[in-house]
PDB file of C-alpha atoms in Angstrom:
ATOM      1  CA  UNK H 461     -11.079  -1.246 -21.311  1.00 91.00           C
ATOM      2  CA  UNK H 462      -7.819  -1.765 -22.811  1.00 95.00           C
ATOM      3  CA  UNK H 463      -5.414  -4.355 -20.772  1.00 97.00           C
ATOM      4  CA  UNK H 464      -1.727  -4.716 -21.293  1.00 98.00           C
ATOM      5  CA  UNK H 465      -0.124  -8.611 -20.176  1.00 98.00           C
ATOM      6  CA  UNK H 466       3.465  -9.113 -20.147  1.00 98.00           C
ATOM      7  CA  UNK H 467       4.800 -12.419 -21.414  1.00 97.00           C
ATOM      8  CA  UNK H 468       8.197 -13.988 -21.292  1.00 95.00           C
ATOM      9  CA  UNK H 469      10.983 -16.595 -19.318  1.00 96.00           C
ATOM     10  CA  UNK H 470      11.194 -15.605 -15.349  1.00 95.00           C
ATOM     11  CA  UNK H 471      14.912 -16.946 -15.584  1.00 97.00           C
ATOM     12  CA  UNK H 472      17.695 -15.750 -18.224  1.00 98.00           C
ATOM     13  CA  UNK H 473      21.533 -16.757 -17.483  1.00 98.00           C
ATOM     14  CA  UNK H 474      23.639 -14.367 -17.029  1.00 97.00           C
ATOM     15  CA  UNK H 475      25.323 -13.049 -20.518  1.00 97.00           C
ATOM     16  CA  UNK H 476      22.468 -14.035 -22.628  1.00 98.00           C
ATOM     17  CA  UNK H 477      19.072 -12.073 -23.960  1.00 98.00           C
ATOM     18  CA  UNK H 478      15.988 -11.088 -22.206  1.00 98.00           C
ATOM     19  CA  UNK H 479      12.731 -11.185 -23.910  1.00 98.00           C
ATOM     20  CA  UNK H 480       9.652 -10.269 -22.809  1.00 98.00           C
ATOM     21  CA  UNK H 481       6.638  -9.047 -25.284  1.00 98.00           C
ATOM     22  CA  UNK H 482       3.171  -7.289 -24.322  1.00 98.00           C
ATOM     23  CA  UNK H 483      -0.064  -8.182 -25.641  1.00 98.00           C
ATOM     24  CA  UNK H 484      -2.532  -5.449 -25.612  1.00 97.00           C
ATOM     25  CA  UNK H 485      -6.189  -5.804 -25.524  1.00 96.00           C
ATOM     26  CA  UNK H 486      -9.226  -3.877 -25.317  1.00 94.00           C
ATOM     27  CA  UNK H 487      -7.272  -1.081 -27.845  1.00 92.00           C
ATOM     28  CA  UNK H 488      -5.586  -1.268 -31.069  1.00 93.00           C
ATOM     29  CA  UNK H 489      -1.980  -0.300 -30.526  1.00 93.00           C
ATOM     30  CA  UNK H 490      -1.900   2.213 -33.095  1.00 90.00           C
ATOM     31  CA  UNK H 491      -1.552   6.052 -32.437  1.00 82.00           C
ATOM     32  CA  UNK H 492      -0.126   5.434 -28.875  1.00 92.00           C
ATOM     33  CA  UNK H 493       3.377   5.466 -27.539  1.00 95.00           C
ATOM     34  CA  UNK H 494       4.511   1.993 -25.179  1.00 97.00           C
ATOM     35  CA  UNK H 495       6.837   2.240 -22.930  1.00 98.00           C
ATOM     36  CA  UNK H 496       8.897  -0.565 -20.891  1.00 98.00           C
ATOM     37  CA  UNK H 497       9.774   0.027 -17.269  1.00 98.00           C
ATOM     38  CA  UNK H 498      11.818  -1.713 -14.676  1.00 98.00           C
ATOM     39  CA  UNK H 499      11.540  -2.081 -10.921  1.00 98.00           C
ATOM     40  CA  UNK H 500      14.324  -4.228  -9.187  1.00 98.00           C
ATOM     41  CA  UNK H 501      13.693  -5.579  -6.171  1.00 97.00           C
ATOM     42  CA  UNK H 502      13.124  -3.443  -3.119  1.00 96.00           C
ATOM     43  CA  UNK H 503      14.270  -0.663  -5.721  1.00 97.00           C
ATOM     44  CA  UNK H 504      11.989   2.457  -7.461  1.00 97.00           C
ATOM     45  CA  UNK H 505      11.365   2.716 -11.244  1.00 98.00           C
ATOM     46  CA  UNK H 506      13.516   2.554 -14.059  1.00 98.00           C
ATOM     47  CA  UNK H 507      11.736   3.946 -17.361  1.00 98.00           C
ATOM     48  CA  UNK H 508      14.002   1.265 -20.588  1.00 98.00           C
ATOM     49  CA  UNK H 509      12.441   2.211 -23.589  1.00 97.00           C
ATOM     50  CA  UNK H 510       9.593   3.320 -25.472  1.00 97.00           C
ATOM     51  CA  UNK H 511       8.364   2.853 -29.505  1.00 97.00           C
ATOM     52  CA  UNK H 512       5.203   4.387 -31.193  1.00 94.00           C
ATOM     53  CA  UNK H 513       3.267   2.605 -33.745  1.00 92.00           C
ATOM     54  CA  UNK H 514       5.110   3.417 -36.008  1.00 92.00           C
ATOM     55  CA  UNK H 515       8.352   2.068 -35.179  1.00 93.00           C
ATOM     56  CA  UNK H 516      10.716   4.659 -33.881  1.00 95.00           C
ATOM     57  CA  UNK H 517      11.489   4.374 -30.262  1.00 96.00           C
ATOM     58  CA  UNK H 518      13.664   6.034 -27.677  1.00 96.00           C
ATOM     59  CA  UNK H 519      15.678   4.428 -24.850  1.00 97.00           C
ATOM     60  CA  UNK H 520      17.594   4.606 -21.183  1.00 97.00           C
ATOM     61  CA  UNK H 521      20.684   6.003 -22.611  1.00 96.00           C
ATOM     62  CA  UNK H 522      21.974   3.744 -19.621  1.00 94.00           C
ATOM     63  CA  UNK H 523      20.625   0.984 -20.972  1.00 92.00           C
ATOM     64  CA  UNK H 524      20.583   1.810 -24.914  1.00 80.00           C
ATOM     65  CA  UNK H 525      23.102  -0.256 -26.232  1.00 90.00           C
ATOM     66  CA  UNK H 526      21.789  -3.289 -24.933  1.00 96.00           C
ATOM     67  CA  UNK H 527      18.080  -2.733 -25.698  1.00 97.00           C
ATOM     68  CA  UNK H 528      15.938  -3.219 -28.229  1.00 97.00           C
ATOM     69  CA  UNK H 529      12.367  -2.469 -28.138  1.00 98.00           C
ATOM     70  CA  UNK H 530       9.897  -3.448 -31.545  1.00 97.00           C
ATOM     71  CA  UNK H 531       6.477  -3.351 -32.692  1.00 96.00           C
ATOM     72  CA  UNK H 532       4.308  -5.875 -33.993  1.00 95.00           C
ATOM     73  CA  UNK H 533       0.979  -4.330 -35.237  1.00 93.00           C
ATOM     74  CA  UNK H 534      -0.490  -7.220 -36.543  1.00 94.00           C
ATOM     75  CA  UNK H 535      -0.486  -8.837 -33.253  1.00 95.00           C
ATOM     76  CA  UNK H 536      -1.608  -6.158 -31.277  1.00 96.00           C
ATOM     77  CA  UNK H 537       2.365  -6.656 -29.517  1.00 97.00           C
ATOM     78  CA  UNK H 538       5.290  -4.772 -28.503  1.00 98.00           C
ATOM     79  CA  UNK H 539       8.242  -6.482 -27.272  1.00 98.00           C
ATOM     80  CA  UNK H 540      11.519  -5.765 -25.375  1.00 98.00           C
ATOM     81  CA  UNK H 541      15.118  -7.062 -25.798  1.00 98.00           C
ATOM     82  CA  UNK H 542      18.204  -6.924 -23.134  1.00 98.00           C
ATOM     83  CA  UNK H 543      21.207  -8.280 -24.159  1.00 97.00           C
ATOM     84  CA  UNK H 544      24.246  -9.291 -22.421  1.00 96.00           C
ATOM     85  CA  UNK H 545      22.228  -9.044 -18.793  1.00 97.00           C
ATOM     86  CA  UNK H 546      23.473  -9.887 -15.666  1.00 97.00           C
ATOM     87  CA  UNK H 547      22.651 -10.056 -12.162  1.00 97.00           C
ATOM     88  CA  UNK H 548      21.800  -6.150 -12.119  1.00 97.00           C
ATOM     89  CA  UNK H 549      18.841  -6.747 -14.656  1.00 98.00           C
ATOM     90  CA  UNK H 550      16.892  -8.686 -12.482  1.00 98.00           C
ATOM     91  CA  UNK H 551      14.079  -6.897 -11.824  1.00 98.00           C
ATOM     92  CA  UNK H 552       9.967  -6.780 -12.438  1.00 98.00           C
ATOM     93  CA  UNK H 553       9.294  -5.626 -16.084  1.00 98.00           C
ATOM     94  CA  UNK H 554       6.780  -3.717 -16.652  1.00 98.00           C
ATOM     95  CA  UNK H 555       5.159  -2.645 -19.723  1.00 98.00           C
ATOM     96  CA  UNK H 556       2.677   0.843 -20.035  1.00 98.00           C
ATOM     97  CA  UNK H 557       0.623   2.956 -22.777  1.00 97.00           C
ATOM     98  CA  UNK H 558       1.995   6.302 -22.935  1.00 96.00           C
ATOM     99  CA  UNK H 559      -1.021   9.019 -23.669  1.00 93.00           C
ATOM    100  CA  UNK H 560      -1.876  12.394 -23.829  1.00 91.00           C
ATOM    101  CA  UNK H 561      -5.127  14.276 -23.356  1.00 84.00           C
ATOM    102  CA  UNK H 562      -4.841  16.699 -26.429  1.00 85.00           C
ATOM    103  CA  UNK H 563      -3.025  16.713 -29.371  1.00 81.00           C
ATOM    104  CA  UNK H 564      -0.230  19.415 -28.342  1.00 85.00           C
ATOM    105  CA  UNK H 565       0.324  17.498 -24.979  1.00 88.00           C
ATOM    106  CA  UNK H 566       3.044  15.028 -23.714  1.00 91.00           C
ATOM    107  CA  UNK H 567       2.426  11.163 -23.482  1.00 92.00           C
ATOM    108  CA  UNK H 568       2.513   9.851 -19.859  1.00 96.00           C
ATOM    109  CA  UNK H 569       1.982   6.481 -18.520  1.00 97.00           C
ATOM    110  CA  UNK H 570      -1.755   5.850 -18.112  1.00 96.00           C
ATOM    111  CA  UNK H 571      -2.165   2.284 -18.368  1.00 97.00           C
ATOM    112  CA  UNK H 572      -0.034  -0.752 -16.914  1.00 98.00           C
ATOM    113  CA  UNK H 573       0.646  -3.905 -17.231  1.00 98.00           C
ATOM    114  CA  UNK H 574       0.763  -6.506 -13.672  1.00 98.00           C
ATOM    115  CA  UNK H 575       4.454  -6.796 -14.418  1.00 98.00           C
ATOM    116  CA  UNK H 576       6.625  -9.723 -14.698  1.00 98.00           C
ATOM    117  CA  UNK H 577       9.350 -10.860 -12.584  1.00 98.00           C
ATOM    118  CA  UNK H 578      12.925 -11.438 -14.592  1.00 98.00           C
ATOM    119  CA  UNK H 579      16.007 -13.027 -12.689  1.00 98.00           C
ATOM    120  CA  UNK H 580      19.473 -13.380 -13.899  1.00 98.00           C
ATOM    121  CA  UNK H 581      21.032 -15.907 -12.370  1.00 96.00           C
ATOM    122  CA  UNK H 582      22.921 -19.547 -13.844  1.00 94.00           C
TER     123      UNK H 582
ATOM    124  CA  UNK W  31      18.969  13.441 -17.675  1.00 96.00           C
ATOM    125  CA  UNK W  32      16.326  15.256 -15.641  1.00 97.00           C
ATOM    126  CA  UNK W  33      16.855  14.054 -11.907  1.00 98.00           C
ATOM    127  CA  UNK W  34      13.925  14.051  -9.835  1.00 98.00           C
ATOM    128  CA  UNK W  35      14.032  14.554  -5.792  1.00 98.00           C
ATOM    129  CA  UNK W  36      10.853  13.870  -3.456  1.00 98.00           C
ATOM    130  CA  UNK W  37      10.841  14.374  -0.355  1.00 97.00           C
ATOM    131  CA  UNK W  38      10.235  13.203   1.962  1.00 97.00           C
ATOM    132  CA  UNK W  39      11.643   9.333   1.606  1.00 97.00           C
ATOM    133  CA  UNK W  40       9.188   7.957   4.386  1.00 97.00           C
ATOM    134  CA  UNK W  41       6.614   9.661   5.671  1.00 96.00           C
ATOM    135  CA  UNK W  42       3.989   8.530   9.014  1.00 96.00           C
ATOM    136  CA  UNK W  43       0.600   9.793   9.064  1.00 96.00           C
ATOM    137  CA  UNK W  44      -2.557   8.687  10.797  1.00 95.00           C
ATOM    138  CA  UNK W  45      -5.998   8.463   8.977  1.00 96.00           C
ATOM    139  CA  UNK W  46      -7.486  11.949   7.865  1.00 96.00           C
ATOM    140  CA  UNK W  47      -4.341  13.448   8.402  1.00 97.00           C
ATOM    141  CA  UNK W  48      -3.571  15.929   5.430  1.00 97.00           C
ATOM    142  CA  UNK W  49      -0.602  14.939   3.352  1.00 97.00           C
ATOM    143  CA  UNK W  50       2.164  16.754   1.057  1.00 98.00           C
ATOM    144  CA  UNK W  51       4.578  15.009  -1.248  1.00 98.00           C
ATOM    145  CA  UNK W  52       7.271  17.497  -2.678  1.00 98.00           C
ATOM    146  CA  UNK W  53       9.036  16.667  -5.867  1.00 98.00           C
ATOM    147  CA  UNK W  54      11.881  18.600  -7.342  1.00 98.00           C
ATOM    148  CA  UNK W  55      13.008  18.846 -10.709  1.00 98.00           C
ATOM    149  CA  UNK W  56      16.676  19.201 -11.692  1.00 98.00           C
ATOM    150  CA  UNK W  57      15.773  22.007 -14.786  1.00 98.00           C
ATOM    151  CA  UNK W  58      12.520  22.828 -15.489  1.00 98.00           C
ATOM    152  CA  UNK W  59       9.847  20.507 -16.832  1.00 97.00           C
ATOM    153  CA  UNK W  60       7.333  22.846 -17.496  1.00 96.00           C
ATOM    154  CA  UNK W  61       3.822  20.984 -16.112  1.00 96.00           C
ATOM    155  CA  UNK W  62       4.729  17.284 -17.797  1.00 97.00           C
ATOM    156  CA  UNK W  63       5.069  15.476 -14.430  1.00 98.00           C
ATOM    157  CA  UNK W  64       2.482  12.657 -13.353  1.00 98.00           C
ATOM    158  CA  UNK W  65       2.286  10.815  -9.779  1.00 98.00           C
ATOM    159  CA  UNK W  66       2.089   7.458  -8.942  1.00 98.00           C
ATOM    160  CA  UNK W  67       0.709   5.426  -6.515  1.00 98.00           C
ATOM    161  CA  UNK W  68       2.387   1.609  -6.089  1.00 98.00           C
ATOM    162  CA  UNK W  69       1.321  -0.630  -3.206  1.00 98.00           C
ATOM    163  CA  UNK W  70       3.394  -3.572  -2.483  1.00 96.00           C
ATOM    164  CA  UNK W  71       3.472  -6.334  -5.018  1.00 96.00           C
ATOM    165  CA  UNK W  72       1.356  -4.138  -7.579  1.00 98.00           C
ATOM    166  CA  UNK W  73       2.101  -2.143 -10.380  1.00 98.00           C
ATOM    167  CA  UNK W  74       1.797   1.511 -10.078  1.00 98.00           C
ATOM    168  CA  UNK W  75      -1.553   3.600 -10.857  1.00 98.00           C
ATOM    169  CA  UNK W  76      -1.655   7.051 -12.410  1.00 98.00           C
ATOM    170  CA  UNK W  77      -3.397   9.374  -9.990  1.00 98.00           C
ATOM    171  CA  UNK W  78      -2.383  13.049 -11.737  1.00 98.00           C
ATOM    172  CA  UNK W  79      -0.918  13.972 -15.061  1.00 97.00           C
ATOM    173  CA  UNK W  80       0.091  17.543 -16.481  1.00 96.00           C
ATOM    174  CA  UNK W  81       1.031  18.326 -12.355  1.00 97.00           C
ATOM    175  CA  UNK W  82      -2.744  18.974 -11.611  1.00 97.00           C
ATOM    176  CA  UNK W  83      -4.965  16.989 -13.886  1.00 96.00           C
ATOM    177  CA  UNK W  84      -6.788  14.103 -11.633  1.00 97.00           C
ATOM    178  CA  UNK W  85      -6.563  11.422 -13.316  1.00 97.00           C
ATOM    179  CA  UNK W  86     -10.255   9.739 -14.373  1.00 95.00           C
ATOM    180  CA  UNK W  87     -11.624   7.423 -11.491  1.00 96.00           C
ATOM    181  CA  UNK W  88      -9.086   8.607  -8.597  1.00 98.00           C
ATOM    182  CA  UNK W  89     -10.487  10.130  -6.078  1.00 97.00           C
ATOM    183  CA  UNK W  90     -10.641  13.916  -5.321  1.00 97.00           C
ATOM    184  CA  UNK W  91      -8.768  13.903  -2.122  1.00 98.00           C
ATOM    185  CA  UNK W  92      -5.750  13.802  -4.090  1.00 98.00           C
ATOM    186  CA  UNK W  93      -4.560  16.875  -6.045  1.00 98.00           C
ATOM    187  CA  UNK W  94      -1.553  18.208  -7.393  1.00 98.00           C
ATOM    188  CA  UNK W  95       0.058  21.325  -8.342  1.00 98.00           C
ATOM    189  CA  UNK W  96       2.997  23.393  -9.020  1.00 98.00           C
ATOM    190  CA  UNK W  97       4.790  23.731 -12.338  1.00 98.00           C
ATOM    191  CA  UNK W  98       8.687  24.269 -13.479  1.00 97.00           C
ATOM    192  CA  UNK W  99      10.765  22.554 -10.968  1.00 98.00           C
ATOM    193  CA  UNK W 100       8.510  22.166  -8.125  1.00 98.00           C
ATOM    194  CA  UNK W 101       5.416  20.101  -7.680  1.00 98.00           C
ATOM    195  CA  UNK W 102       3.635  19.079  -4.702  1.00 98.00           C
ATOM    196  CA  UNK W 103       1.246  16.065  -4.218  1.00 98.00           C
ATOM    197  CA  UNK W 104      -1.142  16.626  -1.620  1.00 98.00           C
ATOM    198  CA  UNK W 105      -4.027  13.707  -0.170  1.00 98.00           C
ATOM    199  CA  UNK W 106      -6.329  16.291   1.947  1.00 97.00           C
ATOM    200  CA  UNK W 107      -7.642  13.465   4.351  1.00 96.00           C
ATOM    201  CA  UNK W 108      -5.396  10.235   4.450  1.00 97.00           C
ATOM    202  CA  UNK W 109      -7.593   6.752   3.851  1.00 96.00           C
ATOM    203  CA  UNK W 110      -6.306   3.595   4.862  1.00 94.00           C
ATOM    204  CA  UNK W 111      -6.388   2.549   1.508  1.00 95.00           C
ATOM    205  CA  UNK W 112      -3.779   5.282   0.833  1.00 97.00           C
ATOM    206  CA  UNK W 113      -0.665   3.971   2.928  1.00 94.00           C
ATOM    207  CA  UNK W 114       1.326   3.247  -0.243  1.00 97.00           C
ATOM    208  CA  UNK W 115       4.567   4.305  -1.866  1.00 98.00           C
ATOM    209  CA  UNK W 116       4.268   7.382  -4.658  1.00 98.00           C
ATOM    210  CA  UNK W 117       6.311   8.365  -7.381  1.00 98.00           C
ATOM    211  CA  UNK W 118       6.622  11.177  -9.288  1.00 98.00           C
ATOM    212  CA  UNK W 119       7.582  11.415 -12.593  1.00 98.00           C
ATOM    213  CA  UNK W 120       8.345  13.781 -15.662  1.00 98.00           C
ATOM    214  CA  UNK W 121       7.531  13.673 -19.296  1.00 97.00           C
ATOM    215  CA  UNK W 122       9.257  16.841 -20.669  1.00 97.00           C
ATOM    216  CA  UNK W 123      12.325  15.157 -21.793  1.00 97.00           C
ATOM    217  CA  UNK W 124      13.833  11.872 -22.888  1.00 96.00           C
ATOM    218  CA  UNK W 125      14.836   9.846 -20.796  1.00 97.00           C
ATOM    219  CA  UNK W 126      11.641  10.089 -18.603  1.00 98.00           C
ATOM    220  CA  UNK W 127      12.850   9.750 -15.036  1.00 98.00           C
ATOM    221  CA  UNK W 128      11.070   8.956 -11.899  1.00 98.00           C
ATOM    222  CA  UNK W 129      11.634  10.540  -8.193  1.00 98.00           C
ATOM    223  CA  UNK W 130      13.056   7.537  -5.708  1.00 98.00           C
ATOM    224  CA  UNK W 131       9.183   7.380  -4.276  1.00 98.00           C
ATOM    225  CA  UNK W 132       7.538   8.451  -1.277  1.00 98.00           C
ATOM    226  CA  UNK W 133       6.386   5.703   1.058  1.00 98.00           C
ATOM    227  CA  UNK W 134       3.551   6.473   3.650  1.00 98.00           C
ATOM    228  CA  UNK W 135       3.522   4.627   6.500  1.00 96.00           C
ATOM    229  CA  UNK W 136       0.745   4.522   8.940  1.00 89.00           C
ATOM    230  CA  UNK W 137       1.591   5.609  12.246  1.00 88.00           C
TER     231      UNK W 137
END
């Protein structure tokens, strides 16, 4: 059954990148969307980004110039990039295949990661 | 962006109690919303997709329905294993967006 594991630093200073990649296994990452999400702490869920296969994504537009999301098929990886963070991006990162059930439907969130704890702070 | 209200914010049931989660869509979504269920420290699991679809391996004592701008989760006989927090969420429209959650408390 197909697993998703985020990897990455649990500390980033404040002003500088976050990066975080997921390594999926048990599928092959093509003809699926993957989506990041975000949960600070004590908070709900923010949905960041999300790329298909191919390469094109969409993002948070409250987020979107600071984010870049890419795709690594090779690898079987998809990775996400925050710049400039601060003390607001701290948060649990979560990363999720989107899905649908047939071929005219949406993609929702059907499998996640464990999530991985991020916090800004120098 | 689509905003997403549930309703209530807390909710305190005892065991085999019937429950109902309302969720509210700022325009329509048509049927793309999913639910959630996240217990503490975990990451959330997908219990129903397209508003009604049960989601493989969840158990039947969940269902959902509606369609447009208002949905309803309902858990016919609360388990223990069910005191959680639950989100609802659409897919209709970029950016997705995700009610504030619904935690049930035991009580």
């Amino acid at each position: 059954q197909v697993q998703l594991q985020e990897s990455g630093p649990g500390l980033v200073r404040p002003s500088e990148t976050l990066s975080l990649t997921c390594t999926v296994s048990g599928d092959s990452i093509n003809a699926y969307y993957w989506s990041w999400i975000r949960q600070p702490p004590g908070k709900g869920l923010e949905w960041v980004g999300d790329i298909y296969y191919s390469g094109s994504t969409n993002y948070n537009p409250s987020l979107k110039s600071r984010v870049t999301i890419s795709v690594d098929t090779s690898k079987n990886q998809f990775s996400l990039k925050v710049s400039s963070v601060t003390a607001a991006d701290t948060a649990v990162y979560y990363c999720a295949r989107e899905n649908s059930r047939n071929l005219f439907d949406y993609y929702y969130m059907d499998v996640w990661g464990k999530g991985t704890t991020v916090t800004v702070s120098s | 962006d689509i905003q997403m209200t549930q309703s209530p914010s807390t909710l305190s049931a005892s065991v085999g109690d019937r429950v109902t989660i309302t969720c509210r869509a700022s325009q329509s979504i048509s049927s793309w919303l999913a639910w959630y269920q996240q217990k503490p420290g975990k990451a959330p699991n997908l219990l129903i997709y397209k508003a009604s679809s049960l989601e493989s391996g969840v158990p039947s004592r969940f269902s959902g329905s509606g369609s447009g701008t208002e949905f309803t989760l309902t858990i016919s006989s609360l388990q223990p294993d069910d005191f959680a927090t639950y989100y609802c969420q659409q897919y209709n429209t970029y950016p997705r967006t995700f009610g504030q959650g619904t935690k049930v408390e035991i009580k």
